[in-house]
Amino acid sequence: MKKKLNFREVLLVGSLLFGLFFGAGNLIFPLELGQQSGYNLNPVIVGFLISGVGLPIIGVTAAAMSDSESLFELARPASKKFAYFLTVLLYITIGPGFAIPRTATVSYEIGLKGLTNVSDKAMLLVFSVVFFSLALYFSLKKGNLINTIGKYMTPIFLILLAILLIMSIVNPMGPTKSIPPIEKYQQSPFTIGIIDGYNTLDAPASLAFAIIIIAAIKELGVKEPKYIANETLKAGLICLIAMSLVYSSLAIMGSASTSIMDIKENGALVLAAISNHYLGKYGHILFSLIVFIACLKTAIGLISACSEMFNQLLKFDISYEKYCVIFAIVSFLIANLGLNTIISLSVPVLMFLYPICIVLIILSLFSLKIGKNHTIYKCTLIFTIIAAFFDLLSNLPYGLADSLLVSKTLALPKRFLPGFDLGFGWILLALIGFVIGYIIDKNNKKSKVSYTSGN
């Protein structure tokens, strides 16, 4: 039996992982960060890379190394019901409930909105039919996913992006780090960079994409869990290096752009202005293609991941292919009928899921040494869920978050949980839960622990 991948195969899986992660948001945020951080660019980008790149890669690797082929298996030591609840909620939120419809609307708004006299609703309808037809077509070819994204789409995306990056090196827009940072980045820039990377919300996606990466490695001939874990780690390192280089290059380009433009409202406007600066009227075409490919490959990955997970998890007579069709149609409808409303409801749910996913990643890493201790899992996650509920409340849509009941409820974590306003209030409660779980388990003669192949 095959025990490891050759270098070309590892590179291919790493390219697939990069392609799944690197969507439009990942493309435009470093440019915004580069402009706004001014002469504090270096500590900000280092902090950003630690959390924005390191955490998602650790998530995928932790899933593989703990013998968990899916989020469901990762969460199962807490309880089977909890694993079902978390898995369904996460996949719906980052799938048809938020991220998949957003890929179509973002690429439309950046590439085509306002270019014709046709109404935006009609143009979005036509565009999203084409977009989701392409996404569905490639998602249905599950066996070719590693080639579709890893071998073709990611290299094309990087080549298009490299055109701008090379131009910015050969013909710089101006010096980098030449202006004072905005107020946000003036104090503790390294810490703020970590918070910015944390807020990319890629950690939950890493647990969703793990199922694709592990399946791809199996398709290449590696079947044993411990060998799958080794190859996932190698591919993760490839992805980590690639994402770090691209993020850093974009941030440096954003920093240099302050010589030719004022600080823009967001990174999309920065990238559009840079494209126009170097390529004139052709800049918009290049910019639109970069964003379109970034969004399309993410949509393909999410449709495939959601379909694979639901096909394995739910015992309905619905095939992977039928789930692909369902998710593509639902995403199309949401993109055209009510994305803003869905987003306003999905973001609080995503913020609820985020600390839970991070704690699961940490517990999975611990399981490599101490096993999956069910008591520790349960206690740690119960306390984490309490903190996560407070995060949900603080991110409710305008009007609800300001209600008297919510304000009074949030007064408690704001007073007693360090870092709550920054999104880190869960750390203290998770630690308390872990300690309580450890103490209970030490006094329990019937400790329930499941071990990984690495123990």
Coordinates of C-alpha atoms in Angstrom, one line a residue:
M1 CA 0.0 0.0 0.0
K2 CA 1.2 3.5 -0.9
K3 CA 2.6 5.3 2.2
K4 CA 3.4 8.7 0.8
L5 CA 2.9 11.0 -2.1
N6 CA 5.7 12.1 -4.4
F7 CA 6.6 15.8 -4.5
R8 CA 4.4 16.6 -7.5
E9 CA 1.4 15.1 -5.8
V10 CA 2.1 16.9 -2.6
L11 CA 2.4 20.2 -4.6
L12 CA -0.9 19.4 -6.3
V13 CA -2.8 18.8 -3.0
G14 CA -1.2 22.0 -1.6
S15 CA -2.4 23.9 -4.6
L16 CA -5.9 22.5 -4.1
L17 CA -5.9 23.6 -0.5
F18 CA -4.7 27.1 -1.5
G19 CA -7.4 27.3 -4.1
L20 CA -10.1 26.3 -1.6
F21 CA -9.0 28.9 0.9
F22 CA -8.1 31.8 -1.3
G23 CA -11.3 33.5 -2.2
A24 CA -12.1 37.1 -3.1
G25 CA -12.0 38.2 0.6
N26 CA -8.5 36.8 1.0
L27 CA -7.5 38.7 -2.1
I28 CA -8.7 42.2 -1.2
F29 CA -8.2 42.3 2.6
P30 CA -4.3 42.4 2.6
L31 CA -4.4 45.4 0.2
E32 CA -6.6 47.2 2.7
L33 CA -4.3 46.3 5.5
G34 CA -1.3 47.4 3.6
Q35 CA -2.7 50.8 3.0
Q36 CA -4.0 51.4 6.5
S37 CA -1.1 50.1 8.5
G38 CA 1.3 52.7 7.2
Y39 CA 4.8 52.4 8.6
N40 CA 3.6 49.7 11.0
L41 CA 3.1 47.3 8.1
N42 CA 5.7 44.7 9.2
P43 CA 4.3 43.8 12.7
V44 CA 0.8 44.0 11.3
I45 CA 1.4 41.5 8.5
V46 CA 3.4 39.1 10.7
G47 CA 0.5 39.0 13.2
F48 CA -2.0 38.6 10.4
L49 CA -0.1 35.6 8.9
I50 CA 0.1 33.9 12.3
S51 CA -3.7 33.8 12.8
G52 CA -5.0 34.3 9.2
V53 CA -2.8 31.6 7.6
G54 CA -1.5 29.5 10.5
L55 CA -4.9 28.8 12.2
P56 CA -6.7 27.4 9.1
I57 CA -3.7 25.3 8.1
I58 CA -3.5 23.9 11.6
G59 CA -7.3 23.2 11.4
V60 CA -7.0 21.0 8.3
T61 CA -3.9 19.2 9.7
A62 CA -5.4 18.7 13.1
A63 CA -8.4 17.0 11.5
A64 CA -6.2 14.5 9.6
M65 CA -3.8 13.9 12.4
S66 CA -6.6 13.1 14.8
D67 CA -8.0 10.5 12.4
S68 CA -11.1 12.7 11.8
E69 CA -12.1 12.7 8.1
S70 CA -14.8 15.2 8.7
L71 CA -16.1 17.9 11.1
F72 CA -18.6 15.3 12.4
E73 CA -15.8 12.9 13.5
L74 CA -13.9 15.8 15.0
A75 CA -16.9 16.8 17.2
R76 CA -18.2 13.3 18.0
P77 CA -16.2 12.8 21.3
A78 CA -18.4 15.5 22.8
S79 CA -21.6 13.6 21.8
K80 CA -23.2 12.3 18.6
K81 CA -26.1 14.8 18.8
F82 CA -23.7 17.7 19.3
A83 CA -21.7 16.5 16.3
Y84 CA -24.8 16.4 14.1
F85 CA -25.9 19.9 15.3
L86 CA -22.5 21.5 14.7
T87 CA -21.8 19.9 11.4
V88 CA -25.2 20.8 9.8
L89 CA -25.2 24.3 11.2
L90 CA -21.6 25.0 10.0
Y91 CA -22.0 23.6 6.5
I92 CA -25.3 25.5 6.0
T93 CA -23.8 28.7 7.2
I94 CA -20.6 28.6 5.2
G95 CA -22.4 27.0 2.3
P96 CA -25.7 28.0 0.8
G97 CA -26.6 30.3 3.8
F98 CA -23.7 32.7 3.3
A99 CA -20.5 32.0 1.5
I100 CA -21.6 30.3 -1.7
P101 CA -24.2 33.0 -2.7
R102 CA -21.7 35.6 -1.8
T103 CA -19.1 34.3 -4.3
A104 CA -21.5 35.1 -7.2
T105 CA -22.6 38.5 -6.0
V106 CA -19.0 39.7 -5.2
S107 CA -17.7 38.6 -8.6
Y108 CA -20.7 40.3 -10.3
E109 CA -20.5 43.5 -8.3
I110 CA -16.8 43.9 -9.1
G111 CA -16.8 42.7 -12.7
L112 CA -20.1 43.7 -14.3
K113 CA -22.2 46.0 -12.1
G114 CA -23.0 49.3 -13.8
L115 CA -21.3 48.4 -17.1
T116 CA -24.5 48.2 -19.1
N117 CA -27.9 50.0 -19.2
V118 CA -29.7 46.7 -18.2
S119 CA -31.0 46.7 -14.6
D120 CA -28.7 45.2 -12.0
K121 CA -31.3 42.6 -11.0
A122 CA -31.6 41.3 -14.6
M123 CA -27.8 41.3 -15.1
L124 CA -27.2 39.5 -11.7
L125 CA -29.8 36.9 -12.7
V126 CA -28.0 36.2 -16.0
F127 CA -24.6 36.3 -14.5
S128 CA -25.5 34.0 -11.6
V129 CA -27.1 31.4 -13.9
V130 CA -23.7 31.2 -15.8
F131 CA -21.7 31.3 -12.5
F132 CA -23.6 28.6 -10.7
S133 CA -23.8 26.4 -13.9
L134 CA -20.0 26.5 -14.1
A135 CA -19.7 25.8 -10.3
L136 CA -22.2 22.9 -10.5
Y137 CA -20.5 21.4 -13.6
F138 CA -17.1 21.2 -11.9
S139 CA -18.5 20.2 -8.6
L140 CA -20.2 17.2 -10.2
K141 CA -16.8 16.0 -11.3
K142 CA -15.8 15.1 -7.8
G143 CA -13.0 12.8 -8.9
N144 CA -11.4 15.6 -10.9
L145 CA -11.6 18.2 -8.2
I146 CA -7.9 18.1 -7.5
N147 CA -7.1 18.8 -11.1
T148 CA -9.9 21.4 -11.6
I149 CA -8.8 23.5 -8.7
G150 CA -5.3 22.4 -7.9
K151 CA -3.9 21.8 -11.4
Y152 CA -5.7 24.5 -13.4
M153 CA -7.7 27.2 -11.6
T154 CA -5.1 28.0 -8.9
P155 CA -2.2 28.3 -11.3
I156 CA -4.3 30.5 -13.6
F157 CA -5.3 32.7 -10.7
L158 CA -1.7 33.0 -9.5
I159 CA -0.5 33.9 -13.1
L160 CA -3.1 36.6 -13.4
L161 CA -2.3 38.0 -10.0
A162 CA 1.5 37.8 -10.7
I163 CA 1.0 40.2 -13.6
L164 CA 0.1 43.0 -11.2
L165 CA 2.7 41.9 -8.6
I166 CA 5.5 41.8 -11.1
M167 CA 4.5 45.2 -12.5
S168 CA 4.5 46.6 -9.0
I169 CA 8.1 45.4 -8.5
V170 CA 9.5 46.4 -11.9
N171 CA 7.7 49.8 -11.8
P172 CA 6.9 50.6 -8.2
M173 CA 4.1 53.0 -7.4
G174 CA 6.3 54.5 -4.7
P175 CA 7.9 53.7 -1.4
T176 CA 6.2 51.4 1.1
K177 CA 5.5 52.3 4.7
S178 CA 5.6 56.0 3.8
I179 CA 2.6 57.3 5.7
P180 CA 1.4 57.2 9.3
P181 CA -1.0 54.3 10.2
I182 CA -4.7 55.0 10.8
E183 CA -5.7 55.1 14.4
K184 CA -6.5 51.4 14.5
Y185 CA -2.9 50.4 13.8
Q186 CA -1.1 53.0 15.9
Q187 CA -1.0 51.1 19.1
S188 CA -0.1 47.4 19.4
P189 CA 0.1 46.7 15.6
F190 CA 1.3 43.1 16.0
T191 CA -1.8 42.3 18.2
I192 CA -4.1 44.1 15.9
G193 CA -2.7 42.1 13.0
I194 CA -3.4 38.8 14.9
I195 CA -7.0 40.0 15.4
D196 CA -7.4 40.9 11.8
G197 CA -6.2 37.5 10.7
Y198 CA -8.5 35.9 13.3
N199 CA -11.4 37.8 11.8
T200 CA -10.9 36.3 8.3
L201 CA -13.0 33.5 9.8
D202 CA -11.1 30.9 7.8
A203 CA -10.8 28.4 10.7
P204 CA -14.3 27.0 10.3
A205 CA -13.8 26.7 6.6
S206 CA -10.6 24.6 7.3
L207 CA -12.7 22.0 9.1
A208 CA -15.2 22.0 6.2
F209 CA -12.5 21.6 3.6
A210 CA -10.6 18.8 5.4
I211 CA -13.0 16.3 3.9
I212 CA -12.0 17.3 0.4
I213 CA -8.2 17.3 1.1
I214 CA -8.4 13.9 2.8
A215 CA -10.4 12.4 0.0
A216 CA -7.9 13.8 -2.6
I217 CA -5.0 12.2 -0.8
K218 CA -6.9 8.9 -0.7
E219 CA -7.6 9.2 -4.5
L220 CA -3.8 9.5 -5.0
G221 CA -3.3 6.1 -3.3
V222 CA -2.6 6.9 0.4
K223 CA -5.2 5.1 2.5
E224 CA -3.9 4.6 6.1
P225 CA -4.8 7.4 8.6
K226 CA -1.3 8.0 9.9
Y227 CA 0.1 8.4 6.4
I228 CA -2.8 10.6 5.3
A229 CA -2.0 12.8 8.3
N230 CA 1.7 13.1 7.2
E231 CA 0.8 14.0 3.6
T232 CA -1.8 16.5 4.8
L233 CA 0.9 18.2 6.9
K234 CA 3.2 18.4 3.9
A235 CA 0.4 19.9 1.7
G236 CA -0.5 22.3 4.5
L237 CA 3.1 23.6 4.6
I238 CA 3.0 24.1 0.8
C239 CA -0.2 26.1 1.2
L240 CA 1.1 28.0 4.2
I241 CA 4.2 29.2 2.2
A242 CA 2.1 30.1 -0.8
M243 CA -0.6 32.0 1.2
S244 CA 2.1 33.8 3.2
L245 CA 3.9 34.9 0.1
V246 CA 0.7 36.1 -1.7
Y247 CA -0.6 37.9 1.4
S248 CA 2.7 39.6 2.1
S249 CA 3.0 40.7 -1.6
L250 CA -0.5 42.1 -1.7
A251 CA 0.1 44.0 1.6
I252 CA 3.3 45.5 0.3
M253 CA 1.6 46.5 -3.0
G254 CA -1.2 48.1 -0.9
S255 CA 1.3 50.0 1.1
A256 CA 3.1 51.3 -2.0
S257 CA -0.3 52.3 -3.5
T258 CA -0.6 55.2 -1.0
S259 CA 1.9 57.1 -3.2
I260 CA -0.7 57.3 -6.1
M261 CA -4.0 57.3 -4.3
D262 CA -5.7 58.2 -1.0
I263 CA -6.6 55.4 1.4
K264 CA -9.6 53.6 0.0
E265 CA -12.7 52.3 1.8
N266 CA -11.9 48.7 1.0
G267 CA -9.3 46.4 -0.7
A268 CA -11.5 45.9 -3.8
L269 CA -11.2 49.6 -4.6
V270 CA -7.5 49.5 -4.0
L271 CA -7.0 46.5 -6.4
A272 CA -9.2 48.2 -9.0
A273 CA -7.2 51.4 -8.8
I274 CA -3.9 49.5 -9.0
S275 CA -5.1 47.6 -12.1
N276 CA -6.1 50.8 -13.8
H277 CA -2.8 52.4 -12.9
Y278 CA -0.8 49.8 -14.6
L279 CA -3.1 48.6 -17.4
G280 CA -5.5 51.4 -18.0
K281 CA -8.8 50.2 -19.5
Y282 CA -7.5 46.6 -19.6
G283 CA -6.9 46.8 -15.9
H284 CA -10.6 46.3 -15.2
I285 CA -10.7 43.1 -17.3
L286 CA -7.7 41.7 -15.5
F287 CA -9.1 42.7 -12.1
S288 CA -12.5 41.1 -12.9
L289 CA -10.9 37.8 -14.1
I290 CA -8.8 37.6 -10.9
V291 CA -11.8 38.0 -8.7
F292 CA -14.0 35.8 -10.9
I293 CA -11.6 32.8 -10.7
A294 CA -11.0 33.4 -7.0
C295 CA -14.8 33.3 -6.3
L296 CA -15.5 30.4 -8.7
K297 CA -13.0 28.0 -7.3
T298 CA -14.2 28.7 -3.7
A299 CA -17.8 28.1 -4.8
I300 CA -16.8 24.8 -6.4
G301 CA -15.0 23.7 -3.2
L302 CA -17.9 24.7 -1.0
I303 CA -20.6 23.0 -3.1
S304 CA -18.5 19.9 -3.2
A305 CA -17.6 19.9 0.5
C306 CA -21.2 20.5 1.6
S307 CA -22.5 17.8 -0.8
E308 CA -20.0 15.3 0.3
M309 CA -20.6 15.9 4.0
F310 CA -24.4 15.8 3.7
N311 CA -24.2 12.7 1.6
Q312 CA -22.2 10.9 4.3
L313 CA -23.9 12.4 7.3
L314 CA -27.6 12.2 6.5
K315 CA -29.2 8.8 5.7
F316 CA -31.5 10.2 3.0
D317 CA -31.7 8.6 -0.4
I318 CA -30.0 11.6 -2.0
S319 CA -26.7 11.2 -3.9
Y320 CA -23.7 13.5 -3.9
E321 CA -24.7 14.7 -7.3
K322 CA -28.2 15.6 -6.2
Y323 CA -26.9 17.5 -3.2
C324 CA -24.7 19.5 -5.6
V325 CA -27.7 20.5 -7.7
I326 CA -29.7 21.4 -4.5
F327 CA -27.0 23.6 -3.1
A328 CA -26.3 25.3 -6.4
I329 CA -30.0 26.1 -6.9
V330 CA -30.5 27.3 -3.3
S331 CA -27.4 29.5 -3.6
F332 CA -28.6 30.9 -6.8
L333 CA -32.0 31.8 -5.3
I334 CA -30.4 33.4 -2.2
A335 CA -27.9 35.4 -4.4
N336 CA -30.8 36.9 -6.3
L337 CA -33.6 37.1 -3.8
G338 CA -32.3 38.0 -0.4
L339 CA -28.6 37.8 0.2
N340 CA -28.4 40.9 2.5
T341 CA -31.0 39.5 4.8
I342 CA -29.3 36.1 4.9
I343 CA -26.0 37.6 5.6
S344 CA -27.3 39.7 8.5
L345 CA -28.5 36.4 10.0
S346 CA -25.6 34.2 9.0
V347 CA -22.8 36.4 10.4
P348 CA -24.0 36.0 14.1
V349 CA -24.3 32.2 13.6
L350 CA -20.8 32.2 12.1
M351 CA -19.4 34.1 15.0
F352 CA -21.1 31.6 17.3
L353 CA -19.5 28.7 15.5
Y354 CA -16.0 30.3 15.3
P355 CA -14.8 29.8 18.9
I356 CA -16.3 26.3 18.9
C357 CA -14.3 25.4 15.8
I358 CA -11.1 26.8 17.2
V359 CA -11.5 24.9 20.5
L360 CA -12.2 21.7 18.5
I361 CA -8.9 22.2 16.6
I362 CA -7.0 22.7 19.9
L363 CA -8.6 19.6 21.5
S364 CA -7.8 17.6 18.4
L365 CA -4.1 18.6 18.7
F366 CA -4.2 17.6 22.4
S367 CA -5.7 14.2 21.4
L368 CA -2.5 13.3 19.7
K369 CA -0.9 13.0 23.1
I370 CA -3.8 12.3 25.6
G371 CA -6.4 10.8 23.3
K372 CA -10.0 12.1 22.8
N373 CA -11.1 12.3 26.4
H374 CA -14.9 12.5 26.2
T375 CA -15.4 14.2 29.5
I376 CA -12.8 16.9 28.7
Y377 CA -14.4 17.5 25.3
K378 CA -17.8 17.9 26.8
C379 CA -16.9 20.3 29.6
T380 CA -14.6 22.4 27.4
L381 CA -17.2 22.7 24.7
I382 CA -20.1 23.5 27.1
F383 CA -18.2 26.5 28.5
T384 CA -17.1 27.5 25.0
I385 CA -20.7 27.5 23.8
I386 CA -21.6 29.9 26.6
A387 CA -19.0 32.3 25.4
A388 CA -20.0 31.7 21.8
F389 CA -23.6 32.5 22.6
F390 CA -22.5 35.9 23.8
D391 CA -20.6 36.4 20.5
L392 CA -23.8 35.6 18.7
L393 CA -25.7 38.2 20.6
S394 CA -23.1 40.9 20.1
N395 CA -23.2 40.4 16.3
L396 CA -27.0 40.4 15.9
P397 CA -28.4 42.8 13.2
Y398 CA -28.8 46.5 14.0
G399 CA -31.9 46.9 16.2
L400 CA -31.7 43.5 17.9
A401 CA -28.1 44.0 19.2
D402 CA -29.2 47.3 20.8
S403 CA -32.3 46.0 22.5
L404 CA -32.5 46.3 26.3
L405 CA -32.5 42.5 26.9
V406 CA -29.4 41.9 24.7
S407 CA -27.6 44.9 26.2
K408 CA -28.2 43.7 29.7
T409 CA -27.1 40.2 28.8
L410 CA -23.9 41.4 27.2
A411 CA -23.0 43.5 30.2
L412 CA -21.9 40.3 32.0
P413 CA -19.2 39.1 29.5
K414 CA -18.0 42.7 28.9
R415 CA -17.3 43.0 32.6
F416 CA -15.9 39.5 33.4
L417 CA -14.5 38.0 30.2
P418 CA -11.1 39.5 29.2
G419 CA -10.8 40.2 25.5
F420 CA -14.5 39.9 24.8
D421 CA -14.8 43.1 22.8
L422 CA -12.0 41.7 20.5
G423 CA -13.6 38.4 20.0
F424 CA -11.5 36.4 22.5
G425 CA -13.9 36.1 25.5
W426 CA -14.1 32.4 24.8
I427 CA -10.5 31.7 25.9
L428 CA -11.1 32.1 29.6
L429 CA -14.3 30.0 29.7
A430 CA -12.7 27.3 27.5
L431 CA -9.8 27.0 29.9
I432 CA -12.2 26.8 32.9
G433 CA -14.1 24.1 31.1
F434 CA -11.0 22.1 30.3
V435 CA -9.8 22.2 33.9
I436 CA -13.2 21.1 35.2
G437 CA -13.3 18.3 32.7
Y438 CA -9.8 17.2 33.6
I439 CA -10.6 17.2 37.3
I440 CA -13.9 15.2 36.8
D441 CA -12.1 12.7 34.6
K442 CA -9.3 12.1 37.1
N443 CA -12.0 11.2 39.7
N444 CA -13.9 9.0 37.3
K445 CA -12.9 5.4 37.3
K446 CA -14.7 4.8 34.0
S447 CA -12.9 7.4 31.9
K448 CA -13.9 7.2 28.2
V449 CA -11.0 7.9 25.9
S450 CA -10.6 7.1 22.2
Y451 CA -7.1 7.2 20.8
T452 CA -5.8 8.2 17.4
S453 CA -3.4 6.1 15.3
G454 CA -0.6 8.4 16.4
N455 CA -1.1 7.7 20.1

